[in-house]
Amino acid sequence: MMRIFTLNINGLRGLEKMGYVLPEEEFEANLRCLKELIDESINDTESIIILQEVPHKIWDRIYRTWYENAFFERFISYFEENDYKVFRPKHLIDSRQCTVAISKKDSLWKDIHREIISYEKGYPYGNRMVELQYGDLTL
């Protein structure tokens, strides 16, 4: 039975204050807890979970520029190493957080390569949309 979940993970840290950078050991512990929840929830190839507010980039107020957040790539690789597919937004923009979707690696869920929603760079929602297809179902 297909199940579609959505979960706001709040940067995997619980927002204490804007710009707070989580210590690596706390990030790893939170990541393991999240994986346990996903393991229990997504136990077939039809189900998928959409995660909101995944840590993405870091804004440096002093230099007024965005930096890569090592937690983002670690987050992606952690799930891909553990038999999951991670779907990223097509129009990922500079942002503190983004949305991703996760399914089992052998799932039939796939990215939609054609544009379903018109995206313009002036709108900040590019990092919040993941367009997916499973058979005739478009999400």
Tab-separated table of N, CA and C in Angstrom:
chain	number	residue	atom	x	y	z
A	1	MET	N	0.843	-1.171	0.000
A	1	MET	CA	0.000	0.000	0.000
A	1	MET	C	0.897	1.246	0.000
A	2	MET	N	0.671	2.114	-0.996
A	2	MET	CA	1.452	3.339	-1.097
A	2	MET	C	1.069	4.302	0.012
A	3	ARG	N	2.101	4.876	0.647
A	3	ARG	CA	1.887	5.931	1.639
A	3	ARG	C	2.803	7.093	1.290
A	4	ILE	N	2.257	8.298	1.418
A	4	ILE	CA	3.021	9.507	1.164
A	4	ILE	C	3.067	10.296	2.463
A	5	PHE	N	4.284	10.509	2.948
A	5	PHE	CA	4.482	11.229	4.207
A	5	PHE	C	5.113	12.578	3.912
A	6	THR	N	4.887	13.532	4.780
A	6	THR	CA	5.613	14.791	4.740
A	6	THR	C	5.991	15.144	6.171
A	7	LEU	N	7.189	15.669	6.324
A	7	LEU	CA	7.689	15.958	7.655
A	7	LEU	C	8.598	17.186	7.602
A	8	ASN	N	8.363	18.134	8.487
A	8	ASN	CA	9.228	19.295	8.632
A	8	ASN	C	10.276	18.926	9.677
A	9	ILE	N	11.532	18.816	9.246
A	9	ILE	CA	12.585	18.382	10.177
A	9	ILE	C	13.342	19.548	10.798
A	10	ASN	N	12.958	20.774	10.468
A	10	ASN	CA	13.495	21.980	11.113
A	10	ASN	C	15.026	21.980	11.170
A	11	GLY	N	15.640	21.685	10.025
A	11	GLY	CA	17.101	21.726	9.963
A	11	GLY	C	17.782	20.647	10.778
A	12	LEU	N	17.037	19.668	11.255
A	12	LEU	CA	17.554	18.586	12.116
A	12	LEU	C	18.118	19.101	13.423
A	13	ARG	N	17.694	20.285	13.831
A	13	ARG	CA	18.300	20.846	15.038
A	13	ARG	C	17.291	21.415	16.011
A	14	GLY	N	16.082	21.662	15.580
A	14	GLY	CA	15.180	22.407	16.436
A	14	GLY	C	15.704	23.827	16.457
A	15	LEU	N	15.019	24.729	15.847
A	15	LEU	CA	15.540	26.078	15.664
A	15	LEU	C	15.665	26.800	16.992
A	16	GLU	N	16.896	26.979	17.439
A	16	GLU	CA	17.154	27.740	18.657
A	16	GLU	C	17.299	29.215	18.331
A	17	LYS	N	18.046	29.490	17.284
A	17	LYS	CA	18.219	30.868	16.835
A	17	LYS	C	18.699	30.829	15.390
A	18	MET	N	18.406	31.869	14.648
A	18	MET	CA	18.790	31.930	13.248
A	18	MET	C	20.304	31.850	13.122
A	19	GLY	N	20.778	31.015	12.192
A	19	GLY	CA	22.202	30.899	11.953
A	19	GLY	C	22.916	29.928	12.881
A	20	TYR	N	22.184	29.281	13.781
A	20	TYR	CA	22.790	28.325	14.702
A	20	TYR	C	23.360	27.150	13.917
A	21	VAL	N	24.601	26.814	14.147
A	21	VAL	CA	25.227	25.672	13.488
A	21	VAL	C	25.331	24.543	14.501
A	22	LEU	N	24.730	23.445	14.156
A	22	LEU	CA	24.658	22.282	15.020
A	22	LEU	C	26.027	21.605	15.134
A	23	PRO	N	26.442	21.208	16.331
A	23	PRO	CA	27.679	20.423	16.451
A	23	PRO	C	27.530	19.106	15.676
A	24	GLU	N	28.614	18.658	15.069
A	24	GLU	CA	28.547	17.484	14.200
A	24	GLU	C	27.994	16.242	14.901
A	25	GLU	N	28.388	16.003	16.153
A	25	GLU	CA	27.897	14.796	16.846
A	25	GLU	C	26.384	14.863	17.081
A	26	GLU	N	25.875	16.059	17.309
A	26	GLU	CA	24.425	16.215	17.487
A	26	GLU	C	23.703	16.016	16.152
A	27	PHE	N	24.282	16.529	15.072
A	27	PHE	CA	23.722	16.329	13.741
A	27	PHE	C	23.654	14.842	13.419
A	28	GLU	N	24.740	14.118	13.674
A	28	GLU	CA	24.788	12.671	13.390
A	28	GLU	C	23.745	11.914	14.208
A	29	ALA	N	23.593	12.266	15.472
A	29	ALA	CA	22.584	11.604	16.320
A	29	ALA	C	21.181	11.877	15.796
A	30	ASN	N	20.914	13.124	15.410
A	30	ASN	CA	19.601	13.462	14.869
A	30	ASN	C	19.353	12.771	13.538
A	31	LEU	N	20.396	12.640	12.741
A	31	LEU	CA	20.293	11.956	11.456
A	31	LEU	C	19.943	10.478	11.651
A	32	ARG	N	20.575	9.838	12.622
A	32	ARG	CA	20.269	8.430	12.916
A	32	ARG	C	18.819	8.264	13.378
A	33	CYS	N	18.347	9.166	14.216
A	33	CYS	CA	16.948	9.111	14.681
A	33	CYS	C	15.983	9.291	13.514
A	34	LEU	N	16.303	10.223	12.619
A	34	LEU	CA	15.461	10.433	11.447
A	34	LEU	C	15.448	9.190	10.569
A	35	LYS	N	16.599	8.570	10.380
A	35	LYS	CA	16.660	7.350	9.564
A	35	LYS	C	15.808	6.240	10.183
A	36	GLU	N	15.831	6.105	11.494
A	36	GLU	CA	14.992	5.091	12.149
A	36	GLU	C	13.514	5.348	11.860
A	37	LEU	N	13.096	6.595	11.935
A	37	LEU	CA	11.712	6.953	11.624
A	37	LEU	C	11.380	6.625	10.170
A	38	ILE	N	12.289	6.950	9.258
A	38	ILE	CA	12.063	6.661	7.836
A	38	ILE	C	12.054	5.158	7.589
A	39	ASP	N	12.958	4.421	8.230
A	39	ASP	CA	12.971	2.961	8.097
A	39	ASP	C	11.625	2.354	8.490
A	40	GLU	N	11.030	2.866	9.549
A	40	GLU	CA	9.736	2.359	10.003
A	40	GLU	C	8.597	2.789	9.089
A	41	SER	N	8.704	3.980	8.533
A	41	SER	CA	7.621	4.541	7.722
A	41	SER	C	7.649	4.044	6.283
A	42	ILE	N	8.820	3.991	5.709
A	42	ILE	CA	8.978	3.617	4.298
A	42	ILE	C	9.529	2.201	4.254
A	43	ASN	N	8.664	1.246	4.408
A	43	ASN	CA	9.126	-0.139	4.420
A	43	ASN	C	8.700	-0.901	3.169
A	44	ASP	N	8.341	-0.162	2.097
A	44	ASP	CA	8.017	-0.780	0.817
A	44	ASP	C	8.516	0.127	-0.301
A	45	THR	N	8.431	-0.344	-1.533
A	45	THR	CA	8.963	0.430	-2.655
A	45	THR	C	7.960	1.432	-3.211
A	46	GLU	N	6.739	1.451	-2.703
A	46	GLU	CA	5.733	2.390	-3.197
A	46	GLU	C	5.678	3.684	-2.388
A	47	SER	N	6.099	3.650	-1.150
A	47	SER	CA	5.950	4.803	-0.263
A	47	SER	C	7.093	5.804	-0.443
A	48	ILE	N	6.820	7.032	-0.028
A	48	ILE	CA	7.803	8.108	-0.149
A	48	ILE	C	7.594	9.091	1.000
A	49	ILE	N	8.662	9.773	1.382
A	49	ILE	CA	8.550	10.803	2.411
A	49	ILE	C	9.175	12.094	1.875
A	50	ILE	N	8.481	13.184	2.086
A	50	ILE	CA	8.970	14.502	1.688
A	50	ILE	C	9.434	15.198	2.960
A	51	LEU	N	10.677	15.628	2.971
A	51	LEU	CA	11.257	16.278	4.145
A	51	LEU	C	11.461	17.760	3.858
A	52	GLN	N	10.885	18.576	4.698
A	52	GLN	CA	11.012	20.022	4.573
A	52	GLN	C	12.070	20.519	5.550
A	53	GLU	N	12.718	21.609	5.171
A	53	GLU	CA	13.715	22.286	5.996
A	53	GLU	C	14.946	21.431	6.287
A	54	VAL	N	15.443	20.778	5.241
A	54	VAL	CA	16.715	20.064	5.321
A	54	VAL	C	17.814	21.123	5.274
A	55	PRO	N	18.834	21.056	6.138
A	55	PRO	CA	19.887	22.072	6.119
A	55	PRO	C	20.549	22.118	4.749
A	56	HIS	N	20.684	23.310	4.184
A	56	HIS	CA	21.199	23.425	2.832
A	56	HIS	C	22.471	24.272	2.764
A	57	LYS	N	22.369	25.587	2.955
A	57	LYS	CA	23.550	26.450	2.890
A	57	LYS	C	23.624	27.335	4.126
A	58	ILE	N	24.757	28.027	4.262
A	58	ILE	CA	24.970	28.915	5.406
A	58	ILE	C	25.171	30.335	4.879
A	59	TRP	N	24.417	31.275	5.452
A	59	TRP	CA	24.533	32.678	5.076
A	59	TRP	C	25.530	33.363	6.004
A	60	ASP	N	26.544	33.948	5.417
A	60	ASP	CA	27.541	34.692	6.181
A	60	ASP	C	27.148	36.165	6.134
A	61	ARG	N	26.680	36.678	7.277
A	61	ARG	CA	26.213	38.062	7.334
A	61	ARG	C	27.342	39.077	7.148
A	62	ILE	N	28.524	38.732	7.599
A	62	ILE	CA	29.652	39.661	7.507
A	62	ILE	C	30.076	39.849	6.048
A	63	TYR	N	30.281	38.727	5.337
A	63	TYR	CA	30.733	38.798	3.947
A	63	TYR	C	29.575	38.814	2.948
A	64	ARG	N	28.357	38.708	3.465
A	64	ARG	CA	27.139	38.751	2.655
A	64	ARG	C	27.206	37.777	1.474
A	65	THR	N	27.466	36.519	1.819
A	65	THR	CA	27.563	35.490	0.796
A	65	THR	C	27.104	34.148	1.361
A	66	TRP	N	26.750	33.237	0.483
A	66	TRP	CA	26.330	31.888	0.868
A	66	TRP	C	27.514	30.934	0.802
A	67	TYR	N	27.582	30.018	1.774
A	67	TYR	CA	28.603	28.982	1.796
A	67	TYR	C	27.920	27.619	1.793
A	68	GLU	N	28.623	26.662	1.204
A	68	GLU	CA	28.112	25.294	1.227
A	68	GLU	C	28.041	24.826	2.676
A	69	ASN	N	27.004	24.082	2.984
A	69	ASN	CA	26.845	23.504	4.312
A	69	ASN	C	27.217	22.027	4.201
A	70	ALA	N	28.276	21.620	4.871
A	70	ALA	CA	28.721	20.226	4.800
A	70	ALA	C	27.630	19.259	5.229
A	71	PHE	N	26.702	19.720	6.060
A	71	PHE	CA	25.615	18.846	6.511
A	71	PHE	C	24.705	18.433	5.361
A	72	PHE	N	24.539	19.284	4.352
A	72	PHE	CA	23.649	18.955	3.243
A	72	PHE	C	24.168	17.737	2.484
A	73	GLU	N	25.420	17.772	2.064
A	73	GLU	CA	25.970	16.626	1.338
A	73	GLU	C	26.061	15.397	2.230
A	74	ARG	N	26.360	15.599	3.501
A	74	ARG	CA	26.392	14.463	4.436
A	74	ARG	C	25.000	13.847	4.567
A	75	PHE	N	23.984	14.671	4.651
A	75	PHE	CA	22.595	14.213	4.727
A	75	PHE	C	22.256	13.362	3.500
A	76	ILE	N	22.556	13.881	2.309
A	76	ILE	CA	22.253	13.173	1.058
A	76	ILE	C	23.000	11.844	1.007
A	77	SER	N	24.298	11.866	1.248
A	77	SER	CA	25.095	10.639	1.143
A	77	SER	C	24.700	9.613	2.203
A	78	TYR	N	24.320	10.073	3.385
A	78	TYR	CA	23.916	9.157	4.449
A	78	TYR	C	22.743	8.285	3.993
A	79	PHE	N	21.743	8.892	3.384
A	79	PHE	CA	20.586	8.111	2.938
A	79	PHE	C	20.902	7.300	1.685
A	80	GLU	N	21.680	7.852	0.773
A	80	GLU	CA	22.025	7.098	-0.425
A	80	GLU	C	22.887	5.884	-0.091
A	81	GLU	N	23.731	5.990	0.925
A	81	GLU	CA	24.551	4.861	1.371
A	81	GLU	C	23.705	3.794	2.063
A	82	ASN	N	22.514	4.160	2.493
A	82	ASN	CA	21.644	3.238	3.230
A	82	ASN	C	20.409	2.835	2.425
A	83	ASP	N	20.608	2.622	1.123
A	83	ASP	CA	19.585	2.059	0.224
A	83	ASP	C	18.366	2.936	-0.003
A	84	TYR	N	18.561	4.233	-0.039
A	84	TYR	CA	17.479	5.162	-0.360
A	84	TYR	C	17.865	6.014	-1.562
A	85	LYS	N	16.852	6.490	-2.279
A	85	LYS	CA	17.037	7.511	-3.312
A	85	LYS	C	16.649	8.840	-2.693
A	86	VAL	N	17.418	9.871	-2.972
A	86	VAL	CA	17.104	11.206	-2.491
A	86	VAL	C	16.832	12.090	-3.702
A	87	PHE	N	15.660	12.697	-3.725
A	87	PHE	CA	15.257	13.580	-4.814
A	87	PHE	C	15.415	15.023	-4.358
A	88	ARG	N	16.158	15.794	-5.136
A	88	ARG	CA	16.397	17.203	-4.818
A	88	ARG	C	15.539	18.087	-5.719
A	89	PRO	N	15.330	19.324	-5.312
A	89	PRO	CA	14.607	20.250	-6.191
A	89	PRO	C	15.379	20.487	-7.489
A	90	LYS	N	14.643	20.663	-8.578
A	90	LYS	CA	15.273	20.991	-9.861
A	90	LYS	C	15.899	22.373	-9.835
A	91	HIS	N	15.271	23.283	-9.131
A	91	HIS	CA	15.700	24.673	-9.101
A	91	HIS	C	16.188	25.037	-7.704
A	92	LEU	N	17.203	24.336	-7.256
A	92	LEU	CA	17.734	24.566	-5.913
A	92	LEU	C	18.454	25.911	-5.880
A	93	ILE	N	17.995	26.795	-5.008
A	93	ILE	CA	18.544	28.146	-4.900
A	93	ILE	C	19.349	28.275	-3.606
A	94	ASP	N	20.095	29.364	-3.479
A	94	ASP	CA	20.797	29.630	-2.225
A	94	ASP	C	19.764	29.824	-1.126
A	95	SER	N	19.857	29.019	-0.092
A	95	SER	CA	18.888	29.074	0.993
A	95	SER	C	19.433	28.326	2.192
A	96	ARG	N	18.926	28.655	3.363
A	96	ARG	CA	19.351	27.948	4.577
A	96	ARG	C	18.836	26.513	4.585
A	97	GLN	N	17.644	26.314	4.023
A	97	GLN	CA	17.027	24.988	4.061
A	97	GLN	C	16.339	24.706	2.731
A	98	CYS	N	16.097	23.428	2.475
A	98	CYS	CA	15.398	23.042	1.251
A	98	CYS	C	14.531	21.820	1.529
A	99	THR	N	13.784	21.424	0.521
A	99	THR	CA	12.921	20.249	0.596
A	99	THR	C	13.545	19.138	-0.237
A	100	VAL	N	13.501	17.913	0.263
A	100	VAL	CA	13.913	16.737	-0.504
A	100	VAL	C	12.855	15.657	-0.305
A	101	ALA	N	12.888	14.662	-1.179
A	101	ALA	CA	12.019	13.493	-1.021
A	101	ALA	C	12.909	12.261	-0.964
A	102	ILE	N	12.467	11.257	-0.208
A	102	ILE	CA	13.250	10.028	-0.036
A	102	ILE	C	12.349	8.824	-0.276
A	103	SER	N	12.861	7.880	-1.065
A	103	SER	CA	12.167	6.604	-1.288
A	103	SER	C	13.203	5.489	-1.223
A	104	LYS	N	12.736	4.265	-1.201
A	104	LYS	CA	13.653	3.125	-1.267
A	104	LYS	C	14.398	3.178	-2.594
A	105	LYS	N	15.617	2.694	-2.616
A	105	LYS	CA	16.446	2.750	-3.819
A	105	LYS	C	15.813	2.012	-4.993
A	106	ASP	N	15.118	0.907	-4.727
A	106	ASP	CA	14.507	0.120	-5.806
A	106	ASP	C	13.067	0.542	-6.104
A	107	SER	N	12.677	1.698	-5.607
A	107	SER	CA	11.339	2.228	-5.840
A	107	SER	C	11.182	2.702	-7.280
A	108	LEU	N	9.939	2.769	-7.738
A	108	LEU	CA	9.647	3.297	-9.068
A	108	LEU	C	9.453	4.812	-9.073
A	109	TRP	N	9.556	5.469	-7.902
A	109	TRP	CA	9.490	6.923	-7.861
A	109	TRP	C	10.646	7.479	-8.668
A	110	LYS	N	10.393	8.556	-9.427
A	110	LYS	CA	11.452	9.190	-10.205
A	110	LYS	C	11.193	10.685	-10.327
A	111	ASP	N	12.267	11.415	-10.639
A	111	ASP	CA	12.155	12.848	-10.899
A	111	ASP	C	11.346	13.062	-12.168
A	112	ILE	N	10.609	14.160	-12.199
A	112	ILE	CA	9.942	14.567	-13.429
A	112	ILE	C	10.908	15.512	-14.133
A	113	HIS	N	11.281	15.187	-15.346
A	113	HIS	CA	12.267	16.007	-16.043
A	113	HIS	C	11.645	17.184	-16.778
A	114	ARG	N	10.368	17.089	-17.131
A	114	ARG	CA	9.725	18.226	-17.774
A	114	ARG	C	9.195	19.166	-16.706
A	115	GLU	N	9.018	20.412	-17.061
A	115	GLU	CA	8.529	21.407	-16.108
A	115	GLU	C	7.023	21.237	-15.890
A	116	ILE	N	6.609	20.966	-14.670
A	116	ILE	CA	5.202	20.908	-14.308
A	116	ILE	C	4.777	22.281	-13.786
A	117	ILE	N	5.566	22.827	-12.900
A	117	ILE	CA	5.305	24.143	-12.331
A	117	ILE	C	6.291	25.118	-12.945
A	118	SER	N	5.773	26.203	-13.478
A	118	SER	CA	6.637	27.217	-14.068
A	118	SER	C	7.445	27.890	-12.963
A	119	TYR	N	8.739	27.950	-13.153
A	119	TYR	CA	9.616	28.534	-12.146
A	119	TYR	C	10.319	29.752	-12.723
A	120	GLU	N	10.342	30.818	-11.966
A	120	GLU	CA	11.089	32.014	-12.350
A	120	GLU	C	12.055	32.334	-11.220
A	121	LYS	N	13.260	32.700	-11.568
A	121	LYS	CA	14.311	32.927	-10.571
A	121	LYS	C	13.969	34.003	-9.555
A	122	GLY	N	13.046	34.885	-9.863
A	122	GLY	CA	12.668	35.936	-8.925
A	122	GLY	C	11.869	35.434	-7.741
A	123	TYR	N	11.390	34.191	-7.806
A	123	TYR	CA	10.585	33.629	-6.724
A	123	TYR	C	11.441	32.693	-5.883
A	124	PRO	N	11.328	32.762	-4.565
A	124	PRO	CA	12.215	31.982	-3.700
A	124	PRO	C	11.756	30.545	-3.433
A	125	TYR	N	10.783	30.044	-4.185
A	125	TYR	CA	10.263	28.714	-3.849
A	125	TYR	C	10.990	27.576	-4.565
A	126	GLY	N	12.037	27.862	-5.339
A	126	GLY	CA	12.731	26.812	-6.072
A	126	GLY	C	13.300	25.723	-5.179
A	127	ASN	N	13.690	26.087	-3.987
A	127	ASN	CA	14.266	25.099	-3.070
A	127	ASN	C	13.202	24.327	-2.294
A	128	ARG	N	11.938	24.657	-2.514
A	128	ARG	CA	10.857	24.023	-1.747
A	128	ARG	C	10.047	23.032	-2.563
A	129	MET	N	10.387	22.851	-3.835
A	129	MET	CA	9.579	21.986	-4.700
A	129	MET	C	10.385	20.796	-5.197
A	130	VAL	N	9.807	19.617	-5.054
A	130	VAL	CA	10.365	18.402	-5.622
A	130	VAL	C	9.238	17.786	-6.441
A	131	GLU	N	9.436	17.708	-7.746
A	131	GLU	CA	8.403	17.172	-8.632
A	131	GLU	C	8.712	15.701	-8.911
A	132	LEU	N	7.726	14.833	-8.625
A	132	LEU	CA	7.957	13.388	-8.683
A	132	LEU	C	6.866	12.677	-9.482
A	133	GLN	N	7.217	11.480	-9.942
A	133	GLN	CA	6.280	10.646	-10.718
A	133	GLN	C	6.390	9.210	-10.225
A	134	TYR	N	5.227	8.559	-10.088
A	134	TYR	CA	5.161	7.123	-9.797
A	134	TYR	C	4.037	6.582	-10.681
A	135	GLY	N	4.387	5.939	-11.771
A	135	GLY	CA	3.359	5.483	-12.712
A	135	GLY	C	2.565	6.675	-13.213
A	136	ASP	N	1.246	6.628	-13.008
A	136	ASP	CA	0.358	7.723	-13.438
A	136	ASP	C	0.228	8.815	-12.392
A	137	LEU	N	0.796	8.631	-11.220
A	137	LEU	CA	0.689	9.599	-10.143
A	137	LEU	C	1.785	10.639	-10.232
A	138	THR	N	1.395	11.913	-10.270
A	138	THR	CA	2.337	13.024	-10.262
A	138	THR	C	2.217	13.723	-8.919
A	139	LEU	N	3.341	13.952	-8.294
A	139	LEU	CA	3.343	14.598	-6.969
A	139	LEU	C	4.250	15.805	-7.021
